[in-house]
mmCIF file of C-alpha atoms in Angstrom:
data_model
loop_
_atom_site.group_PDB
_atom_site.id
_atom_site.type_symbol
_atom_site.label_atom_id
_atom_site.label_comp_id
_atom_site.label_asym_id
_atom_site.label_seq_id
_atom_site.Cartn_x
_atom_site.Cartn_y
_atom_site.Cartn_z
ATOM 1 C CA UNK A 79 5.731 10.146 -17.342
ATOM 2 C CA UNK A 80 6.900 6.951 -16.203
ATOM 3 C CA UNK A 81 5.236 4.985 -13.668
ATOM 4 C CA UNK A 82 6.958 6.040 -10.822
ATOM 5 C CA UNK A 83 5.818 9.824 -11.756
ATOM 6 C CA UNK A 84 1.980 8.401 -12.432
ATOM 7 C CA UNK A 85 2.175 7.116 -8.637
ATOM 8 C CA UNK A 86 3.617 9.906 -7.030
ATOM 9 C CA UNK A 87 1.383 12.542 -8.999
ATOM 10 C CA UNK A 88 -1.879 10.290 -8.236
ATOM 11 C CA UNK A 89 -1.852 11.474 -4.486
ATOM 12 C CA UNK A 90 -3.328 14.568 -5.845
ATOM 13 C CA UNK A 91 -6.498 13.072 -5.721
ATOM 14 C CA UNK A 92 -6.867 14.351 -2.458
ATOM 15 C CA UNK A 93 -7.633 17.608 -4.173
ATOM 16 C CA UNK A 94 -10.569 15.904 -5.862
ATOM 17 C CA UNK A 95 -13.672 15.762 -3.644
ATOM 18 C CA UNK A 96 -12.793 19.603 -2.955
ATOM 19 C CA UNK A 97 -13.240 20.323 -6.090
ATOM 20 C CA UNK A 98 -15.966 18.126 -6.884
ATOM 21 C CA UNK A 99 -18.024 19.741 -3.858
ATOM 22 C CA UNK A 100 -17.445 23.846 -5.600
ATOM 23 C CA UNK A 101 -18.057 22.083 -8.840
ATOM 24 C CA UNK A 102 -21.221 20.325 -7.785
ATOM 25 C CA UNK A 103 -22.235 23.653 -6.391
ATOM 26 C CA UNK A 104 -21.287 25.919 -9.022
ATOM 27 C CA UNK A 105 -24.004 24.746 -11.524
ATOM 28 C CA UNK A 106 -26.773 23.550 -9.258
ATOM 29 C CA UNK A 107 -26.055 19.827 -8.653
ATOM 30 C CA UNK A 108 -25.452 20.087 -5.113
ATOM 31 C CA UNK A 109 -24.966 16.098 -4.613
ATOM 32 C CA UNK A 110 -22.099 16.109 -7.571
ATOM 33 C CA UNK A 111 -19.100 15.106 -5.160
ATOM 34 C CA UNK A 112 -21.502 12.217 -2.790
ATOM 35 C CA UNK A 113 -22.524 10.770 -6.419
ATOM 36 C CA UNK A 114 -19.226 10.818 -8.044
ATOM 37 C CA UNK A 115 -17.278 8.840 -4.523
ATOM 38 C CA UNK A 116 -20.198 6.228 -4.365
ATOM 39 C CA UNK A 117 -20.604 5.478 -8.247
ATOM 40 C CA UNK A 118 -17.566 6.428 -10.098
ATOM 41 C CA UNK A 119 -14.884 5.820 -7.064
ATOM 42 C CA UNK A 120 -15.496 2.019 -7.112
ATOM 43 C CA UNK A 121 -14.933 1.459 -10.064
ATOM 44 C CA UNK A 122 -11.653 2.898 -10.417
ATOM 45 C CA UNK A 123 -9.948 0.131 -9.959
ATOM 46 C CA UNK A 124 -11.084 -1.774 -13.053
ATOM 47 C CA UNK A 125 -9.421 1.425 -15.197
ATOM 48 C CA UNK A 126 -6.149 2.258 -12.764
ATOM 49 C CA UNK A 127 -5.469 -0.703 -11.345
ATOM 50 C CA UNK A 128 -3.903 -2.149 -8.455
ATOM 51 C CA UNK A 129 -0.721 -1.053 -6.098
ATOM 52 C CA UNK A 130 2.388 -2.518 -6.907
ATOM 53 C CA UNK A 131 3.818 -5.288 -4.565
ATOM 54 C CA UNK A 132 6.586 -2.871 -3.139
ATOM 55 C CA UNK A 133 6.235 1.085 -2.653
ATOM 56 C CA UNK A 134 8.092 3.089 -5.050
ATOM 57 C CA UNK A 135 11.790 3.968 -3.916
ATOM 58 C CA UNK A 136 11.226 8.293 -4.255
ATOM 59 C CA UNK A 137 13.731 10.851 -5.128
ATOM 60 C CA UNK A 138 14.075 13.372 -2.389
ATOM 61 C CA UNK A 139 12.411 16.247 -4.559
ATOM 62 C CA UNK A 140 9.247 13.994 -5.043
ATOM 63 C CA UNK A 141 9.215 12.736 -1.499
ATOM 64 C CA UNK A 142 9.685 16.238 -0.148
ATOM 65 C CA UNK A 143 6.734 17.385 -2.709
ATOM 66 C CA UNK A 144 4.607 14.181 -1.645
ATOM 67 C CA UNK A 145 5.622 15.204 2.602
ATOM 68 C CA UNK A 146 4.466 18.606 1.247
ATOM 69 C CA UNK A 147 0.931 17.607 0.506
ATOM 70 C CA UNK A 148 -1.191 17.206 3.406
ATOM 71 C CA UNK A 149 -0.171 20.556 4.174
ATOM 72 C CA UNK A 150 -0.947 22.418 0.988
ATOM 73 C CA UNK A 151 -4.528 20.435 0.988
ATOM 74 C CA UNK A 152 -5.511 22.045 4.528
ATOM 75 C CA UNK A 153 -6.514 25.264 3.209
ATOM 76 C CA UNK A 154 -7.077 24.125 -0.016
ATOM 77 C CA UNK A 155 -10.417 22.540 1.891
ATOM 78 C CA UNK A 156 -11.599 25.216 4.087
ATOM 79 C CA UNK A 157 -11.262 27.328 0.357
ATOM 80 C CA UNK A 158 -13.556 25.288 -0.913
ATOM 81 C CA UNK A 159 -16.020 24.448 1.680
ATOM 82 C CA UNK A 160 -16.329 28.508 2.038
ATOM 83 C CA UNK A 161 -16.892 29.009 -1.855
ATOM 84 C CA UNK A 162 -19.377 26.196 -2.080
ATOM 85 C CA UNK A 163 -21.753 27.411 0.945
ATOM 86 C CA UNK A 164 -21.698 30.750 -0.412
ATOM 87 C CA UNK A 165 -22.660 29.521 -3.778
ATOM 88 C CA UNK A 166 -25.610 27.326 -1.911
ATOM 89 C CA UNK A 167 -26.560 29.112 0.842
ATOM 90 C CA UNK A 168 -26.045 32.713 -0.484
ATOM 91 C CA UNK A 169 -29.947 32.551 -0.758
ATOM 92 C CA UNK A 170 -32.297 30.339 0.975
ATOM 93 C CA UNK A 171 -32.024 26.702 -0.569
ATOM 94 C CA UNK A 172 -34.372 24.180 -1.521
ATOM 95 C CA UNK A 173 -34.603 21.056 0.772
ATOM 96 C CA UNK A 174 -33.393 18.723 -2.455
ATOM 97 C CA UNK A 175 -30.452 21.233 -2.702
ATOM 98 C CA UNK A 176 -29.593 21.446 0.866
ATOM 99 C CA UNK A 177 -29.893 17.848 1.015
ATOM 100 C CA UNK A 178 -27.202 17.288 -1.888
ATOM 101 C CA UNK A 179 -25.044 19.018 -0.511
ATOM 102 C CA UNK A 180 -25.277 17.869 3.157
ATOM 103 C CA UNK A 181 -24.341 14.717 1.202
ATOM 104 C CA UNK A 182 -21.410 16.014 -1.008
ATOM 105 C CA UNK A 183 -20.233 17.963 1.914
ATOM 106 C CA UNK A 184 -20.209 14.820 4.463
ATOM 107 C CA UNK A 185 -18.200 12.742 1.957
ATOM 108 C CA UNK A 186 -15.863 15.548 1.441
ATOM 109 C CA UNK A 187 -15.294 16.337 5.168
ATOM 110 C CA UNK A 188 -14.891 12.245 5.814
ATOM 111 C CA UNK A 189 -12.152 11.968 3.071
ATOM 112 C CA UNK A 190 -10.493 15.260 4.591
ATOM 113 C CA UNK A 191 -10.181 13.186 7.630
ATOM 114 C CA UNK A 192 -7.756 10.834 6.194
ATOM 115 C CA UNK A 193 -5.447 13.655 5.688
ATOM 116 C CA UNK A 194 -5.961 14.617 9.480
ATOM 117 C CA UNK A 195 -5.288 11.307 10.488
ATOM 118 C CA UNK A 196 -1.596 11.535 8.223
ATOM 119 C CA UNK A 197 -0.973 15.214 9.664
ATOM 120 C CA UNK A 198 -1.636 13.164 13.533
ATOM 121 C CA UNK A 199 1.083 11.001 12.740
ATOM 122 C CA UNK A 200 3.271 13.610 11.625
ATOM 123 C CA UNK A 201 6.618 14.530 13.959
ATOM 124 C CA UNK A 202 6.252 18.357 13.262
ATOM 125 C CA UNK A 203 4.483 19.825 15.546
ATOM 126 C CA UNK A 204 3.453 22.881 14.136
ATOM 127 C CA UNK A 205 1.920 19.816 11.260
ATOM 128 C CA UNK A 206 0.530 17.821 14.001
ATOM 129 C CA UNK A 207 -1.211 20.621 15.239
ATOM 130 C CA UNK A 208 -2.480 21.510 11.452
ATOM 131 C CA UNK A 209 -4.222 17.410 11.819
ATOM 132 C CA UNK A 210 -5.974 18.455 14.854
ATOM 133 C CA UNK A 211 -7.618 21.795 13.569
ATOM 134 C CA UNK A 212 -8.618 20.346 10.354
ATOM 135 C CA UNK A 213 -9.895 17.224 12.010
ATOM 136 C CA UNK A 214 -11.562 20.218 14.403
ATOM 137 C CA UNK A 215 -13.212 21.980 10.900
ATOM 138 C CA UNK A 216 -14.631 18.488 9.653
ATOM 139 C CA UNK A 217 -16.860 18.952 13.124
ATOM 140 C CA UNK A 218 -15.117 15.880 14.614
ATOM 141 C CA UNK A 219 -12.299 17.548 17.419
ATOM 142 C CA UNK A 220 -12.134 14.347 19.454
ATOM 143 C CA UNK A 221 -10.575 12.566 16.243
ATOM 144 C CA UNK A 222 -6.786 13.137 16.990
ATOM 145 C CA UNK A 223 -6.557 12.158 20.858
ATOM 146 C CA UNK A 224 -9.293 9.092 19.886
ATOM 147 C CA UNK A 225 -6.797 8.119 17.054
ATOM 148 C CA UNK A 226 -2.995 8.289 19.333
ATOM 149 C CA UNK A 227 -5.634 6.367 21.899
ATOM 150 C CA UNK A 228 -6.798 3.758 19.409
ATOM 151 C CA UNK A 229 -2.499 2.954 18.518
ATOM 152 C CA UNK A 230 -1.825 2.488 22.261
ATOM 153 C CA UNK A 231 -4.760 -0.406 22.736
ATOM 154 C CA UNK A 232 -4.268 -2.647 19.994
ATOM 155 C CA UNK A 233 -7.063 -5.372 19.158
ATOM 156 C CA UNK A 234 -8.989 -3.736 22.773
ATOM 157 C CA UNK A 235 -12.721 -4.930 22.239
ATOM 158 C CA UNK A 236 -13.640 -4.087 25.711
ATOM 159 C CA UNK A 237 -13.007 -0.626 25.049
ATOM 160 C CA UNK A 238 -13.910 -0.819 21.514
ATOM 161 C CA UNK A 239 -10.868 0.385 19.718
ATOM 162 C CA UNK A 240 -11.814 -2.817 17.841
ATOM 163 C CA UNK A 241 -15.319 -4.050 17.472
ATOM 164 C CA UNK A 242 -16.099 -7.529 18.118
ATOM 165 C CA UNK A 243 -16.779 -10.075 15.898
ATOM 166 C CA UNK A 244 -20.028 -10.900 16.661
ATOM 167 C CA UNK A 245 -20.694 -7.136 16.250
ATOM 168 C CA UNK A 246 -22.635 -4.784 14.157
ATOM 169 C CA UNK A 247 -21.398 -1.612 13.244
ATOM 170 C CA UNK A 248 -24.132 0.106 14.831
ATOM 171 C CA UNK A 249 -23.758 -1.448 17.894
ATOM 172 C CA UNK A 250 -19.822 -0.625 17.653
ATOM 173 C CA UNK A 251 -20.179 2.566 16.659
ATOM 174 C CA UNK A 252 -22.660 3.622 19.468
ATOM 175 C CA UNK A 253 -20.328 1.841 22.059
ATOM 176 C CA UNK A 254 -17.606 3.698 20.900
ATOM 177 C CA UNK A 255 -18.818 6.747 20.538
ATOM 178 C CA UNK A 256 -19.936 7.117 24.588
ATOM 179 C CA UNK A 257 -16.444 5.808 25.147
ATOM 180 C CA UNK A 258 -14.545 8.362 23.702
ATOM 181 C CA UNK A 259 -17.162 11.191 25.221
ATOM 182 C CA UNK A 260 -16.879 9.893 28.578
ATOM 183 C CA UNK A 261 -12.566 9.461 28.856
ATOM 184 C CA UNK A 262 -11.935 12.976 26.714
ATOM 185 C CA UNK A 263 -15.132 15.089 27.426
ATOM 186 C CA UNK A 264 -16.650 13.476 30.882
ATOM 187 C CA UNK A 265 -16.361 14.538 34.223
ATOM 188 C CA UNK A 266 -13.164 14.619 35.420
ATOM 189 C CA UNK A 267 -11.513 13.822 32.128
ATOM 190 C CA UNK A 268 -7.674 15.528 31.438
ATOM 191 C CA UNK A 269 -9.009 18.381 29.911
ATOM 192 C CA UNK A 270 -11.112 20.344 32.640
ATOM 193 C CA UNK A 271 -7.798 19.725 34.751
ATOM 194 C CA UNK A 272 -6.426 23.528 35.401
ATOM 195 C CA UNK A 273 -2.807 21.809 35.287
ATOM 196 C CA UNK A 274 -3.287 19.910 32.316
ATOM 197 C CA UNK A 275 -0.589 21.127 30.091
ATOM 198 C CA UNK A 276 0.083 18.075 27.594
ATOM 199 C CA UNK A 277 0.546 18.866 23.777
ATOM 200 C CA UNK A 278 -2.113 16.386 23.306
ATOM 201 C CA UNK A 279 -4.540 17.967 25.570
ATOM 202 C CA UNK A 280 -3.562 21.532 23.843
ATOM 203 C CA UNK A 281 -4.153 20.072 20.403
ATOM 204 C CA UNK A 282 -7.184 18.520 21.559
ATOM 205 C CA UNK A 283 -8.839 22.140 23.043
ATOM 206 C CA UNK A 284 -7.971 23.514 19.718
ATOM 207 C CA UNK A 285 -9.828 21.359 17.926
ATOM 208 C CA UNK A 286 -12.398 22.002 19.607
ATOM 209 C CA UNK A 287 -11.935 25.576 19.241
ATOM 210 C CA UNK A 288 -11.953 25.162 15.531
ATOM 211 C CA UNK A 289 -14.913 23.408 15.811
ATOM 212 C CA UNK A 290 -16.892 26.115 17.240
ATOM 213 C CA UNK A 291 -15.197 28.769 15.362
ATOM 214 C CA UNK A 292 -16.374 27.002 12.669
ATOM 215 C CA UNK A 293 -19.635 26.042 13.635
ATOM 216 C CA UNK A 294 -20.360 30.792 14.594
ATOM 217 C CA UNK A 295 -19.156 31.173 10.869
ATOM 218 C CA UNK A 296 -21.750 28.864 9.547
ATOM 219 C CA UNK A 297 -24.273 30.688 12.113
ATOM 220 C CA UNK A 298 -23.051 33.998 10.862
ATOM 221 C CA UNK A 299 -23.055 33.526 7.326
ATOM 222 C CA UNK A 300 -26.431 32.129 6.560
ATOM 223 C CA UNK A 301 -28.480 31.647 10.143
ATOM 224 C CA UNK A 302 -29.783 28.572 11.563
ATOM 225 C CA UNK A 303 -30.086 26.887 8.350
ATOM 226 C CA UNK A 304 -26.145 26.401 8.131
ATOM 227 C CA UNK A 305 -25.771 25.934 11.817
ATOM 228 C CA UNK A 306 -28.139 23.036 11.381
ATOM 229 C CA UNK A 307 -26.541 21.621 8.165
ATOM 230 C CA UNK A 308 -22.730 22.037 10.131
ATOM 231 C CA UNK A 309 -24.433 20.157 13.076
ATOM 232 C CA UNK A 310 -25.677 17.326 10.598
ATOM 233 C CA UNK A 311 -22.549 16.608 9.015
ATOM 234 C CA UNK A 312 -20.543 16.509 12.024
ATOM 235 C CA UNK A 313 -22.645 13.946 13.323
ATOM 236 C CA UNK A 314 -22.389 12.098 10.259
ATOM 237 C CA UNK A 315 -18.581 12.573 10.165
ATOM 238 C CA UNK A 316 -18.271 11.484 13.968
ATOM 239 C CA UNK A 317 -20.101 8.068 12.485
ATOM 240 C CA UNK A 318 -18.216 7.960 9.437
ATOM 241 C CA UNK A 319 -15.190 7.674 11.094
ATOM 242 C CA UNK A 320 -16.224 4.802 13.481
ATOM 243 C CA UNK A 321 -17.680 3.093 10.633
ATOM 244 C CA UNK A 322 -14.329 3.114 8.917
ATOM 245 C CA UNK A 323 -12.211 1.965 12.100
ATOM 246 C CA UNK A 324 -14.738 -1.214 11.706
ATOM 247 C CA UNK A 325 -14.370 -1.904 8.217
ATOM 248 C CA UNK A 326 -10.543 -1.290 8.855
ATOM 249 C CA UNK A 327 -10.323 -3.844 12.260
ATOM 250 C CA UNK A 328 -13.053 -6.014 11.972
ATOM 251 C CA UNK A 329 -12.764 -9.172 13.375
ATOM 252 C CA UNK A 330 -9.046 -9.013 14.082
ATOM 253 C CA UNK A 331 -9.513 -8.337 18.021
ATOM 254 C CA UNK A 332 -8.598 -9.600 21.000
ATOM 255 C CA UNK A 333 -11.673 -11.517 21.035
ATOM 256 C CA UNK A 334 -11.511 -13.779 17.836
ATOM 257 C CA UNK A 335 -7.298 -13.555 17.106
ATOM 258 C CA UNK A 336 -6.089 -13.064 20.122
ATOM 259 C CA UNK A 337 -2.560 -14.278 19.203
ATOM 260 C CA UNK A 338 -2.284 -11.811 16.717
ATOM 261 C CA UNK A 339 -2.678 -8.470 17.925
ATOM 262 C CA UNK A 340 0.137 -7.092 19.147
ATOM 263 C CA UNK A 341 0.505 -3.774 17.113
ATOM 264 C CA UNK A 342 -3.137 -4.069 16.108
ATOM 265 C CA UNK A 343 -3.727 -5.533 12.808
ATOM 266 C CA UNK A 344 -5.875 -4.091 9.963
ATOM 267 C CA UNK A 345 -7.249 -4.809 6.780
ATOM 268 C CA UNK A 346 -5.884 -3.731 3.824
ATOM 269 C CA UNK A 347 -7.102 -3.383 0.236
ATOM 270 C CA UNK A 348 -5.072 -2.884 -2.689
ATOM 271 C CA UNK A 349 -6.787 -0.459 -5.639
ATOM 272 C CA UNK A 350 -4.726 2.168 -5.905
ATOM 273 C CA UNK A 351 -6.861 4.893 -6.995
ATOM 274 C CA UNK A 352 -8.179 4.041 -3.159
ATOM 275 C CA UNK A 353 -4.846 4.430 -1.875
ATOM 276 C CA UNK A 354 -4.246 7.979 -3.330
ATOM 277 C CA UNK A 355 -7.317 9.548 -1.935
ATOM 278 C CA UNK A 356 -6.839 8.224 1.277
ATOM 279 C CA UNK A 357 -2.678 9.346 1.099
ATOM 280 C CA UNK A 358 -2.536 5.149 1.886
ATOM 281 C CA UNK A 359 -5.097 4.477 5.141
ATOM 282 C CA UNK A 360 -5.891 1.869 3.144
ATOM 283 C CA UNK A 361 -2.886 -0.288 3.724
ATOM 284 C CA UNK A 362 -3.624 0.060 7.554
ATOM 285 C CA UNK A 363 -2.006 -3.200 8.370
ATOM 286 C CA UNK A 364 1.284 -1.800 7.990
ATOM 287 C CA UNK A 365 0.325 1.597 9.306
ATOM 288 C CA UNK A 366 -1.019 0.322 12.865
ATOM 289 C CA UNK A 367 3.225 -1.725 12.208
ATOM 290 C CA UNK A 368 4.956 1.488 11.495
ATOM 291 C CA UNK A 369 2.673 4.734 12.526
ATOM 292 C CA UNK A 370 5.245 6.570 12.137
ATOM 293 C CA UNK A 371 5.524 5.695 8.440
ATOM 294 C CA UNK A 372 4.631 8.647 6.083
ATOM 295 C CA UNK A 373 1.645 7.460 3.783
ATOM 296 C CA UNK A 374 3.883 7.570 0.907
ATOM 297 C CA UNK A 375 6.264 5.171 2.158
ATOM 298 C CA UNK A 376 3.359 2.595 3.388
ATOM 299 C CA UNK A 377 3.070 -0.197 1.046
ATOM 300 C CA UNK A 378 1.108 -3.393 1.255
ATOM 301 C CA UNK A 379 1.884 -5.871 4.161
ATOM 302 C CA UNK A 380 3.147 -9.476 3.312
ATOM 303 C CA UNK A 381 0.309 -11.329 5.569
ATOM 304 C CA UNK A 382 -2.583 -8.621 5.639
ATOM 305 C CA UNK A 383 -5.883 -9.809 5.332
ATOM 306 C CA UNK A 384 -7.390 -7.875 2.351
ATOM 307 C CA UNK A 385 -10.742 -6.598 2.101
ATOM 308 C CA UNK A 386 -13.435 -7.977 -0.540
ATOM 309 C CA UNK A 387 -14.078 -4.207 -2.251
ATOM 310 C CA UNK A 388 -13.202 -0.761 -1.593
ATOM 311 C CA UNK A 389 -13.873 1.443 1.438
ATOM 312 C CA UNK A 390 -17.133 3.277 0.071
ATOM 313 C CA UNK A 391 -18.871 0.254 -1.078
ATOM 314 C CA UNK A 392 -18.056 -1.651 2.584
ATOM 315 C CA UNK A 393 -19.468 1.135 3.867
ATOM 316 C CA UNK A 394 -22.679 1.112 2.559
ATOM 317 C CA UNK A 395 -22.671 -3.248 3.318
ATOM 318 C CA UNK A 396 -21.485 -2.484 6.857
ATOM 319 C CA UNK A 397 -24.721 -0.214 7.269
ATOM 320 C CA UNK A 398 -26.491 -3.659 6.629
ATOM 321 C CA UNK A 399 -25.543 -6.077 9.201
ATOM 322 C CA UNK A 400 -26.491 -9.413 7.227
ATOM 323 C CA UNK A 401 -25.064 -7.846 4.207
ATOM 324 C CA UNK A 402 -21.691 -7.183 5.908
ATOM 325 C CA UNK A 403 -21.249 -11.030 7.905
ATOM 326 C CA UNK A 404 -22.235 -12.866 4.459
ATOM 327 C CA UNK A 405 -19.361 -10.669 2.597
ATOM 328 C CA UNK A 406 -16.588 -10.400 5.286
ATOM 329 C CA UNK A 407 -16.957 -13.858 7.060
ATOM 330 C CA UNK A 408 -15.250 -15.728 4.166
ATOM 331 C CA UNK A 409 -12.954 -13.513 3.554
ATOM 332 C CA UNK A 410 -12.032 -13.370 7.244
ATOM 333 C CA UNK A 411 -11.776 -16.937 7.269
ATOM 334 C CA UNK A 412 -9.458 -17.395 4.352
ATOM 335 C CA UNK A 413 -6.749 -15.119 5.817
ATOM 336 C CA UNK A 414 -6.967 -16.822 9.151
ATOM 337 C CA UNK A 415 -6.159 -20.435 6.906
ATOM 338 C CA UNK A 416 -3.672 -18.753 4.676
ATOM 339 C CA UNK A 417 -2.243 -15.544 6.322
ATOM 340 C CA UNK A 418 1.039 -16.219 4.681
ATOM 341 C CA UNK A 419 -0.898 -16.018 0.903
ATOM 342 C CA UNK A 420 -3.262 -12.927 1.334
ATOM 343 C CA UNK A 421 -5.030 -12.183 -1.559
ATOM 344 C CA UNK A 422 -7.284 -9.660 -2.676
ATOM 345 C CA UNK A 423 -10.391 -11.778 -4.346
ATOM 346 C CA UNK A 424 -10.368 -11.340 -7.681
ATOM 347 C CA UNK A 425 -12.319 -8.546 -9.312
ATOM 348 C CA UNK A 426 -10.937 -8.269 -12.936
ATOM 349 C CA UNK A 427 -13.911 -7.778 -13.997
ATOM 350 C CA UNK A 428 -15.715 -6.061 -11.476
ATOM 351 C CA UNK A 429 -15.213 -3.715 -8.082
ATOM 352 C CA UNK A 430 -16.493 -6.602 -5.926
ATOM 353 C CA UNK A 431 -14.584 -9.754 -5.178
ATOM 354 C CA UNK A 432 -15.374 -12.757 -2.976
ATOM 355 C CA UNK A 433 -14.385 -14.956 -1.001
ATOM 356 C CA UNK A 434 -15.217 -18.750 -0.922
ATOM 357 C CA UNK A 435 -15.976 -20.686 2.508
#
């Protein structure tokens, strides 16, 4: 297979954390998939590498297989997520085992929403549709309409589609999170209008839809234990989700680069393991350029800032305020000196590069 063929096949990674989470449940080690994404994910780029400089030129049987994709993995995930409860929840479970899997499950449904977010983007609508009901079945509906919202408001602290500099992702997330409740959920938002006939607001009351379709199933299949659990990761994706629009636009607002927002400029990070499970939301710089870019014909931007580490370890620094300014603060720094020479720091020998002052 030549390299070309190693690319395009790696996007089938998406497949992985669904399998990881029937797997993990299938002989009793319910936190198999959160375990393998936090310890064995980082470190993939020591062993694959990173992306090439340009994206691959594809044939038009391999792009049409790699536009094919997002749409096979859709029920490829609701497959699994059925097969694994009934495996865990077929009796009642332990708390360590309900626990795992809460875990494995939450990571799962958070990687499923990069798929979403590429289905969003998508010019299909019968596909753009397919984004909103599986962003509806990871228990976060409001993702697709907060998403097209978050394009149109580029580098927008005030309304936090970016969070400030000065700003923890707690504080970001929480702001954020009333935001988006209050303009698509409030009183007097578009959707309780009787007239309000918009494919947006039609995806959007599907979602939500799936969401409590989903949520009945749970209720129905094993009782207020997997109503609870349902609840619990959907809160967790909800956060998830803000947590990775701060990792992803992180000092680059209005506040602090004001000069350089104008489509809304994002980190990017260049492992390309990362890149295939994510179908590419890792090069966000040039998605937030071109959102109408498929994922497989993103490739790195010429003066991107790029991130110190993957997604899943930021992540877990974000959570730590002190932890997150020490790390990112340097490396913001250097790409405001040198946005013409990005680079991503180092790490030849390990997952984790940094920055100098």
């Amino acid at each position: 297979m030549n390299a070309h063929g190693l690319h395009a096949s790696g996007f089938g990674a998406i497949f992985l954390m669904p399998a990881l989470l029937v797997a993990g449940a299938w002989i009793g080690r319910e936190w198999l998939a959160f375990g393998v994404a936090i310890c064995v994910f980082p470190l993939a780029r020591l062993l694959l590498g990173a992306l090439p400089a340009d994206p691959p030129r594809w044939g038009e049987a391999v792009a049409t297989w790699l536009d094919r994709l997002p749409v096979l993995y859709a029920p490829a995930l609701v497959a699994s997520v059925a097969a694994s409860a009934a495996l865990v929840l077929r009796e009642p479970a332990s708390t360590a085992a309900l626990a795992g899997y809460g875990l494995s499950l939450w990571m799962a449904l958070l990687f499923a929403t990069c798929v979403a977010h590429e289905l969003f983007h998508r010019r299909d609508r019968r596909q753009a549709a397919l984004g909103h009901v599986l962003a509806g079945f990871c228990g976060y509906p409001l993702l697709g309409v907060e998403h097209l919202a978050h394009h149109a408001r580029p580098g927008d602290t005030a309304r936090a589609e970016c969070p400030r500099v000065d700003e923890s992702v707690w504080a970001f997330a929480g702001r954020r999170l009333r935001r988006i409740g209050r303009e698509f959920l409030g009183p007097g938002a578009p959707l309780w209008s009787a007239s309000a006939g918009q494919p947006s607001l039609m995806r959007l009351r599907l979602a939500l839809i799936t969401t409590a379709v989903t949520a009945a199933a749970a209720a129905a299949f094993a009782g207020w234990q997997a109503l609870v659990l349902y609840a619990a990761v959907a809160a967790g994706v909800a956060f998830g989700v803000q947590l990775i629009t701060y990792i992803q636009h992180w000092g680059l607002g209005d506040d602090h680069v004001p000069d350089r927002v104008a489509y809304g400029r994002g980190w990017e990070e260049d492992c390309r393991f990362q890149a295939w499970i994510t179908l590419n939301i890792s090069l966000h710089d040039g998605h937030h350029r071109d959102a109408r870019r498929p994922y497989y014909r993103l490739g790195l931007t010429a003066d991107s800032p790029r991130l110190p580490a993957s997604y899943v370890l930021l992540m877990f620094a974000a959570m730590v305020p002190p932890v997150w300014f020490r790390v990112m603060t340097p490396a913001l720094g250097y790409w405001l000196r040198s946005p013409a020479s990005p680079v991503s720091a180092g790490r030849r020998l390990t997952c984790f590069g940094f920055f100098s002052q």
